[in-house]
PDB file of C-alpha atoms in Angstrom:
ATOM      1  CA  MET A   1       7.802   8.534   8.398  1.00  0.00           C
ATOM      2  CA  ARG A   2       5.984  11.401  10.089  1.00  0.00           C
ATOM      3  CA  LEU A   3       3.137  13.797   9.404  1.00  0.00           C
ATOM      4  CA  HIS A   4       3.073  17.050  11.347  1.00  0.00           C
ATOM      5  CA  ASN A   5      -0.201  19.007  11.469  1.00  0.00           C
ATOM      6  CA  ALA A   6      -0.943  17.877   7.934  1.00  0.00           C
ATOM      7  CA  ARG A   7      -3.628  19.426   5.777  1.00  0.00           C
ATOM      8  CA  VAL A   8      -4.335  17.995   2.350  1.00  0.00           C
ATOM      9  CA  TYR A   9      -6.521  19.709  -0.243  1.00  0.00           C
ATOM     10  CA  LEU A  10      -8.119  18.049  -3.252  1.00  0.00           C
ATOM     11  CA  HIS A  11      -9.998  20.200  -5.754  1.00  0.00           C
ATOM     12  CA  GLN A  12      -9.653  23.164  -3.339  1.00  0.00           C
ATOM     13  CA  ARG A  13     -11.377  21.244  -0.555  1.00  0.00           C
ATOM     14  CA  ALA A  14      -9.697  20.187   2.684  1.00  0.00           C
ATOM     15  CA  VAL A  15      -9.804  16.374   2.816  1.00  0.00           C
ATOM     16  CA  LEU A  16      -7.400  15.946   5.747  1.00  0.00           C
ATOM     17  CA  SER A  17      -6.846  18.473   8.526  1.00  0.00           C
ATOM     18  CA  GLY A  18      -4.797  18.658  11.714  1.00  0.00           C
ATOM     19  CA  LEU A  19      -3.256  15.219  11.322  1.00  0.00           C
ATOM     20  CA  SER A  20      -0.012  14.242  13.048  1.00  0.00           C
ATOM     21  CA  LEU A  21       1.209  10.676  12.748  1.00  0.00           C
ATOM     22  CA  ALA A  22       4.474   8.768  13.161  1.00  0.00           C
ATOM     23  CA  VAL A  23       4.944   5.321  11.605  1.00  0.00           C
ATOM     24  CA  HIS A  24       7.947   3.270  12.740  1.00  0.00           C
ATOM     25  CA  SER A  25       9.473  -0.007  11.576  1.00  0.00           C
ATOM     26  CA  GLY A  26       7.479  -3.048  12.606  1.00  0.00           C
ATOM     27  CA  GLU A  27       4.300  -1.145  13.445  1.00  0.00           C
ATOM     28  CA  TRP A  28       0.950  -2.121  11.949  1.00  0.00           C
ATOM     29  CA  TRP A  29      -1.395   0.856  11.674  1.00  0.00           C
ATOM     30  CA  LEU A  30      -5.109   0.265  11.255  1.00  0.00           C
ATOM     31  CA  VAL A  31      -6.795   3.295   9.650  1.00  0.00           C
ATOM     32  CA  HIS A  32     -10.573   3.295   9.798  1.00  0.00           C
ATOM     33  CA  GLY A  33     -13.576   5.574   9.517  1.00  0.00           C
ATOM     34  CA  ARG A  34     -16.696   5.986   7.438  1.00  0.00           C
ATOM     35  CA  ASN A  35     -16.645   6.400   3.667  1.00  0.00           C
ATOM     36  CA  GLY A  36     -15.313   9.847   2.855  1.00  0.00           C
ATOM     37  CA  SER A  37     -13.368  10.155   6.094  1.00  0.00           C
ATOM     38  CA  GLY A  38     -10.048  10.517   4.245  1.00  0.00           C
ATOM     39  CA  LYS A  39      -8.534   7.038   4.513  1.00  0.00           C
ATOM     40  CA  THR A  40      -7.489   6.693   0.887  1.00  0.00           C
ATOM     41  CA  THR A  41      -6.247  10.289   0.748  1.00  0.00           C
ATOM     42  CA  LEU A  42      -4.056   9.599   3.775  1.00  0.00           C
ATOM     43  CA  LEU A  43      -2.408   6.565   2.166  1.00  0.00           C
ATOM     44  CA  ARG A  44      -1.827   8.412  -1.098  1.00  0.00           C
ATOM     45  CA  THR A  45      -0.335  11.301   0.864  1.00  0.00           C
ATOM     46  CA  LEU A  46       2.027   8.963   2.685  1.00  0.00           C
ATOM     47  CA  TYR A  47       3.014   7.473  -0.662  1.00  0.00           C
ATOM     48  CA  GLY A  48       3.610  10.881  -2.206  1.00  0.00           C
ATOM     49  CA  ASP A  49       0.691  11.269  -4.603  1.00  0.00           C
ATOM     50  CA  HIS A  50      -0.690  14.253  -2.666  1.00  0.00           C
ATOM     51  CA  GLY A  51       1.197  17.120  -1.067  1.00  0.00           C
ATOM     52  CA  VAL A  52       0.835  18.601   2.415  1.00  0.00           C
ATOM     53  CA  ALA A  53      -0.271  22.241   2.553  1.00  0.00           C
ATOM     54  CA  ALA A  54       1.869  25.020   4.015  1.00  0.00           C
ATOM     55  CA  GLY A  55       1.896  24.982   7.797  1.00  0.00           C
ATOM     56  CA  GLY A  56       2.290  21.215   7.953  1.00  0.00           C
ATOM     57  CA  ARG A  57       4.962  18.844   6.756  1.00  0.00           C
ATOM     58  CA  ILE A  58       5.775  15.255   5.963  1.00  0.00           C
ATOM     59  CA  GLU A  59       9.096  13.583   6.753  1.00  0.00           C
ATOM     60  CA  ARG A  60      10.333  10.367   5.170  1.00  0.00           C
ATOM     61  CA  ALA A  61      13.345   8.533   6.572  1.00  0.00           C
ATOM     62  CA  GLY A  62      16.362   8.866   4.295  1.00  0.00           C
ATOM     63  CA  ILE A  63      14.659  11.374   1.992  1.00  0.00           C
ATOM     64  CA  ALA A  64      16.061  14.847   2.521  1.00  0.00           C
ATOM     65  CA  PRO A  65      14.795  17.956   0.691  1.00  0.00           C
ATOM     66  CA  GLY A  66      15.876  17.784  -2.930  1.00  0.00           C
ATOM     67  CA  VAL A  67      16.008  13.987  -3.094  1.00  0.00           C
ATOM     68  CA  PRO A  68      13.628  12.661  -5.786  1.00  0.00           C
ATOM     69  CA  LEU A  69      10.461  11.204  -4.278  1.00  0.00           C
ATOM     70  CA  GLU A  70      10.792   8.205  -6.596  1.00  0.00           C
ATOM     71  CA  ARG A  71      13.654   7.002  -4.403  1.00  0.00           C
ATOM     72  CA  PHE A  72      11.218   6.717  -1.503  1.00  0.00           C
ATOM     73  CA  LYS A  73       8.488   5.109  -3.601  1.00  0.00           C
ATOM     74  CA  ARG A  74      10.863   2.331  -4.623  1.00  0.00           C
ATOM     75  CA  ARG A  75      11.023   1.304  -0.957  1.00  0.00           C
ATOM     76  CA  VAL A  76       7.232   1.187  -0.582  1.00  0.00           C
ATOM     77  CA  GLY A  77       4.742  -1.499  -1.515  1.00  0.00           C
ATOM     78  CA  LEU A  78       1.386   0.033  -2.464  1.00  0.00           C
ATOM     79  CA  ILE A  79      -1.767  -2.011  -3.031  1.00  0.00           C
ATOM     80  CA  ALA A  80      -4.911  -0.019  -3.774  1.00  0.00           C
ATOM     81  CA  PRO A  81      -7.967  -0.109  -6.061  1.00  0.00           C
ATOM     82  CA  HIS A  82      -6.809   2.939  -8.027  1.00  0.00           C
ATOM     83  CA  LEU A  83      -3.478   1.268  -8.728  1.00  0.00           C
ATOM     84  CA  GLN A  84      -5.226  -1.802 -10.080  1.00  0.00           C
ATOM     85  CA  ALA A  85      -7.345   0.407 -12.344  1.00  0.00           C
ATOM     86  CA  GLU A  86      -4.385   2.458 -13.615  1.00  0.00           C
ATOM     87  CA  HIS A  87      -2.478  -0.472 -15.114  1.00  0.00           C
ATOM     88  CA  PRO A  88      -3.299  -0.895 -18.829  1.00  0.00           C
ATOM     89  CA  ARG A  89      -5.061  -4.192 -19.489  1.00  0.00           C
ATOM     90  CA  GLN A  90      -2.567  -5.168 -22.210  1.00  0.00           C
ATOM     91  CA  LEU A  91       0.373  -5.333 -19.778  1.00  0.00           C
ATOM     92  CA  THR A  92       1.557  -8.804 -18.887  1.00  0.00           C
ATOM     93  CA  VAL A  93       1.759 -10.133 -15.354  1.00  0.00           C
ATOM     94  CA  ASN A  94       5.543 -10.188 -15.620  1.00  0.00           C
ATOM     95  CA  GLU A  95       5.692  -6.531 -16.707  1.00  0.00           C
ATOM     96  CA  VAL A  96       3.477  -5.402 -13.854  1.00  0.00           C
ATOM     97  CA  VAL A  97       5.432  -7.309 -11.218  1.00  0.00           C
ATOM     98  CA  ARG A  98       8.777  -6.043 -12.571  1.00  0.00           C
ATOM     99  CA  SER A  99       7.501  -2.463 -12.425  1.00  0.00           C
ATOM    100  CA  GLY A 100       7.297  -2.721  -8.631  1.00  0.00           C
ATOM    101  CA  GLN A 101      11.005  -2.003  -8.228  1.00  0.00           C
ATOM    102  CA  GLU A 102      10.650   1.121 -10.352  1.00  0.00           C
ATOM    103  CA  ALA A 103       7.398   2.321  -8.721  1.00  0.00           C
ATOM    104  CA  SER A 104       6.104   2.873 -12.248  1.00  0.00           C
ATOM    105  CA  ILE A 105       3.074   1.950 -14.321  1.00  0.00           C
ATOM    106  CA  GLY A 106       4.605  -0.369 -16.872  1.00  0.00           C
ATOM    107  CA  LEU A 107       8.336  -0.638 -17.526  1.00  0.00           C
ATOM    108  CA  ASN A 108      10.324   2.429 -18.521  1.00  0.00           C
ATOM    109  CA  GLU A 109      13.920   1.190 -18.506  1.00  0.00           C
ATOM    110  CA  PRO A 110      13.839  -2.330 -17.042  1.00  0.00           C
ATOM    111  CA  ARG A 111      17.008  -3.469 -15.276  1.00  0.00           C
ATOM    112  CA  ALA A 112      18.334  -6.999 -14.891  1.00  0.00           C
ATOM    113  CA  ALA A 113      17.801  -6.770 -11.128  1.00  0.00           C
ATOM    114  CA  THR A 114      14.081  -6.209 -11.608  1.00  0.00           C
ATOM    115  CA  GLY A 115      13.847  -9.500 -13.482  1.00  0.00           C
ATOM    116  CA  ALA A 116      15.396 -11.515 -10.656  1.00  0.00           C
ATOM    117  CA  ALA A 117      13.174  -9.899  -8.029  1.00  0.00           C
ATOM    118  CA  ALA A 118      10.102 -10.375 -10.205  1.00  0.00           C
ATOM    119  CA  ARG A 119      10.786 -14.079 -10.701  1.00  0.00           C
ATOM    120  CA  ALA A 120      11.067 -14.559  -6.948  1.00  0.00           C
ATOM    121  CA  ALA A 121       7.834 -12.628  -6.346  1.00  0.00           C
ATOM    122  CA  LEU A 122       5.998 -14.574  -9.049  1.00  0.00           C
ATOM    123  CA  ARG A 123       7.023 -17.842  -7.418  1.00  0.00           C
ATOM    124  CA  HIS A 124       6.110 -16.560  -3.964  1.00  0.00           C
ATOM    125  CA  PHE A 125       2.546 -15.796  -5.049  1.00  0.00           C
ATOM    126  CA  GLY A 126       2.045 -18.765  -7.351  1.00  0.00           C
ATOM    127  CA  LEU A 127       1.934 -16.652 -10.507  1.00  0.00           C
ATOM    128  CA  THR A 128       4.801 -18.118 -12.542  1.00  0.00           C
ATOM    129  CA  ARG A 129       2.523 -19.973 -14.948  1.00  0.00           C
ATOM    130  CA  LEU A 130       0.535 -16.762 -15.524  1.00  0.00           C
ATOM    131  CA  LYS A 131       3.479 -14.431 -16.145  1.00  0.00           C
ATOM    132  CA  ARG A 132       2.868 -14.075 -19.899  1.00  0.00           C
ATOM    133  CA  ARG A 133      -0.858 -13.472 -19.572  1.00  0.00           C
ATOM    134  CA  THR A 134      -2.216  -9.953 -19.865  1.00  0.00           C
ATOM    135  CA  LEU A 135      -4.170  -8.323 -17.076  1.00  0.00           C
ATOM    136  CA  ALA A 136      -7.273  -8.537 -19.261  1.00  0.00           C
ATOM    137  CA  GLU A 137      -7.115 -12.335 -19.030  1.00  0.00           C
ATOM    138  CA  LEU A 138      -7.081 -12.487 -15.223  1.00  0.00           C
ATOM    139  CA  SER A 139      -9.780 -12.810 -12.593  1.00  0.00           C
ATOM    140  CA  TYR A 140     -10.208 -10.219  -9.851  1.00  0.00           C
ATOM    141  CA  GLY A 141      -8.416 -12.391  -7.309  1.00  0.00           C
ATOM    142  CA  GLN A 142      -5.533 -13.059  -9.701  1.00  0.00           C
ATOM    143  CA  LEU A 143      -5.196  -9.322 -10.357  1.00  0.00           C
ATOM    144  CA  ARG A 144      -4.941  -8.646  -6.656  1.00  0.00           C
ATOM    145  CA  ARG A 145      -2.264 -11.318  -6.262  1.00  0.00           C
ATOM    146  CA  VAL A 146      -0.322  -9.607  -9.057  1.00  0.00           C
ATOM    147  CA  LEU A 147      -0.398  -6.333  -7.122  1.00  0.00           C
ATOM    148  CA  PHE A 148       0.858  -8.098  -4.003  1.00  0.00           C
ATOM    149  CA  ALA A 149       3.670  -9.659  -6.029  1.00  0.00           C
ATOM    150  CA  ARG A 150       4.479  -6.225  -7.497  1.00  0.00           C
ATOM    151  CA  ALA A 151       4.756  -4.832  -3.976  1.00  0.00           C
ATOM    152  CA  TRP A 152       6.992  -7.736  -2.881  1.00  0.00           C
ATOM    153  CA  ALA A 153       9.340  -7.211  -5.839  1.00  0.00           C
ATOM    154  CA  ALA A 154      10.229  -3.818  -4.362  1.00  0.00           C
ATOM    155  CA  ARG A 155      11.467  -5.475  -1.146  1.00  0.00           C
ATOM    156  CA  PRO A 156       9.478  -2.832   0.748  1.00  0.00           C
ATOM    157  CA  GLN A 157      10.249  -1.236   4.075  1.00  0.00           C
ATOM    158  CA  LEU A 158       6.690   0.109   4.187  1.00  0.00           C
ATOM    159  CA  LEU A 159       3.437  -1.482   2.987  1.00  0.00           C
ATOM    160  CA  LEU A 160       0.434   0.748   2.241  1.00  0.00           C
ATOM    161  CA  LEU A 161      -2.719  -1.364   1.897  1.00  0.00           C
ATOM    162  CA  ASP A 162      -5.902   0.426   0.870  1.00  0.00           C
ATOM    163  CA  GLU A 163      -8.731  -2.083   1.298  1.00  0.00           C
ATOM    164  CA  ALA A 164      -6.264  -4.569  -0.196  1.00  0.00           C
ATOM    165  CA  PHE A 165      -8.200  -7.654   0.939  1.00  0.00           C
ATOM    166  CA  ALA A 166     -11.688  -6.501  -0.062  1.00  0.00           C
ATOM    167  CA  GLY A 167     -13.568  -8.742  -2.489  1.00  0.00           C
ATOM    168  CA  LEU A 168     -11.225 -11.722  -2.151  1.00  0.00           C
ATOM    169  CA  ASP A 169     -12.326 -15.261  -1.422  1.00  0.00           C
ATOM    170  CA  ALA A 170     -11.392 -16.653   1.989  1.00  0.00           C
ATOM    171  CA  PRO A 171      -8.441 -18.867   0.896  1.00  0.00           C
ATOM    172  CA  THR A 172      -6.819 -16.071  -1.139  1.00  0.00           C
ATOM    173  CA  ARG A 173      -7.389 -13.568   1.646  1.00  0.00           C
ATOM    174  CA  ARG A 174      -5.857 -15.915   4.219  1.00  0.00           C
ATOM    175  CA  THR A 175      -2.797 -16.633   2.077  1.00  0.00           C
ATOM    176  CA  LEU A 176      -2.117 -12.962   1.346  1.00  0.00           C
ATOM    177  CA  LEU A 177      -2.612 -11.973   4.963  1.00  0.00           C
ATOM    178  CA  GLU A 178      -0.044 -14.546   6.041  1.00  0.00           C
ATOM    179  CA  ARG A 179       2.463 -12.979   3.627  1.00  0.00           C
ATOM    180  CA  VAL A 180       1.862  -9.528   5.107  1.00  0.00           C
ATOM    181  CA  GLN A 181       2.193 -10.812   8.658  1.00  0.00           C
ATOM    182  CA  ARG A 182       5.563 -12.365   7.832  1.00  0.00           C
ATOM    183  CA  LEU A 183       6.851  -9.072   6.480  1.00  0.00           C
ATOM    184  CA  ALA A 184       5.592  -7.216   9.540  1.00  0.00           C
ATOM    185  CA  ALA A 185       7.376  -9.714  11.778  1.00  0.00           C
ATOM    186  CA  ARG A 186      10.619  -8.823   9.969  1.00  0.00           C
ATOM    187  CA  GLY A 187      10.216  -5.114  10.751  1.00  0.00           C
ATOM    188  CA  VAL A 188       8.298  -3.867   7.716  1.00  0.00           C
ATOM    189  CA  ALA A 189       5.824  -1.126   8.671  1.00  0.00           C
ATOM    190  CA  VAL A 190       2.205  -1.669   7.564  1.00  0.00           C
ATOM    191  CA  VAL A 191      -0.539   0.934   7.161  1.00  0.00           C
ATOM    192  CA  LEU A 192      -3.899  -0.614   6.294  1.00  0.00           C
ATOM    193  CA  THR A 193      -7.291   0.980   5.715  1.00  0.00           C
ATOM    194  CA  ALA A 194     -10.437  -0.946   6.600  1.00  0.00           C
ATOM    195  CA  HIS A 195     -14.182  -0.384   6.792  1.00  0.00           C
ATOM    196  CA  ARG A 196     -14.539  -3.093   9.440  1.00  0.00           C
ATOM    197  CA  PRO A 197     -11.726  -2.527  11.940  1.00  0.00           C
ATOM    198  CA  GLN A 198     -12.772  -5.443  14.140  1.00  0.00           C
ATOM    199  CA  GLU A 199     -11.404  -7.821  11.495  1.00  0.00           C
ATOM    200  CA  TRP A 200      -7.872  -6.538  12.078  1.00  0.00           C
ATOM    201  CA  LEU A 201      -7.616  -6.295  15.854  1.00  0.00           C
ATOM    202  CA  ALA A 202      -5.421  -9.405  16.052  1.00  0.00           C
ATOM    203  CA  CYS A 203      -2.892  -7.908  13.594  1.00  0.00           C
ATOM    204  CA  ALA A 204      -2.685  -4.194  14.364  1.00  0.00           C
ATOM    205  CA  SER A 205      -0.448  -2.511  16.915  1.00  0.00           C
ATOM    206  CA  HIS A 206      -1.680   1.058  16.353  1.00  0.00           C
ATOM    207  CA  GLU A 207      -4.892   2.727  15.309  1.00  0.00           C
ATOM    208  CA  LEU A 208      -6.020   5.891  13.569  1.00  0.00           C
ATOM    209  CA  GLU A 209      -9.715   6.718  13.488  1.00  0.00           C
ATOM    210  CA  LEU A 210     -10.738   9.436  11.045  1.00  0.00           C
ATOM    211  CA  ALA A 211     -13.952  11.420  10.777  1.00  0.00           C
ATOM    212  CA  ALA A 212     -14.433  14.041   8.067  1.00  0.00           C
ATOM    213  CA  GLY A 213     -10.677  14.180   7.544  1.00  0.00           C
ATOM    214  CA  ARG A 214      -9.779  14.766  11.190  1.00  0.00           C
ATOM    215  CA  PRO A 215      -8.289  12.326  13.689  1.00  0.00           C
ATOM    216  CA  LEU A 216     -10.620  11.133  16.437  1.00  0.00           C
ATOM    217  CA  TYR A 217      -7.933   8.856  17.884  1.00  0.00           C
ATOM    218  CA  CYS A 218      -4.301   8.215  17.000  1.00  0.00           C
ATOM    219  CA  GLY A 219      -2.122   5.898  19.053  1.00  0.00           C
ATOM    220  CA  PRO A 220      -1.700   2.318  20.315  1.00  0.00           C
ATOM    221  CA  LEU A 221      -4.565  -0.007  19.448  1.00  0.00           C
ATOM    222  CA  ARG A 222      -7.287   0.699  21.996  1.00  0.00           C
ATOM    223  CA  SER A 223      -8.879  -2.729  21.798  1.00  0.00           C
ATOM    224  CA  ALA A 224      -5.557  -4.405  22.529  1.00  0.00           C
ATOM    225  CA  GLY A 225      -5.426  -3.107  26.067  1.00  0.00           C
TER     226      GLY A 225
END
């Protein structure tokens, strides 16, 4: 996908300005900057939650004008604090994971295929025994694993990770990171936001540094060379 001279406004205030970015299969983008620099807004724009103002544009592979954006979202795995907060606490683990293929909050019209993918994702993340529990019964780390499983159920071509590893204990963090690295090795594109970019230098291939919504650097990982 590509952004061309993107400007994004929230509540009539420019949050991103003058941003051009191209994400290709197999690339791992590290997005960093201070709080308020626009990292989360960028990921939600890539996902389709925010629009790009006139004068800029966003292009998504396989999504021509007129094609419903939901078709793109079904190919994307999104893990973010707001997504964790938006899921009603009474939903079961199984319902949340199955919703990944529909890119929905909860299940609208569940299909048989979503059940098969969900079972595989539940096994992959060690959640099978928890599948009937509600989100209200889970710990923070278990909730985060559910979101990772939800993303996996979509068989994503793009992973958008907004501080997805923050607040996790070391073993859980290590296990989830290994899962992401395996997907990246298979050609899945990854865009990850981080407050401490030095933690991700061994994983990332590209880097975007933001300051007050503007790019300070956008290109191959500087520390890699």
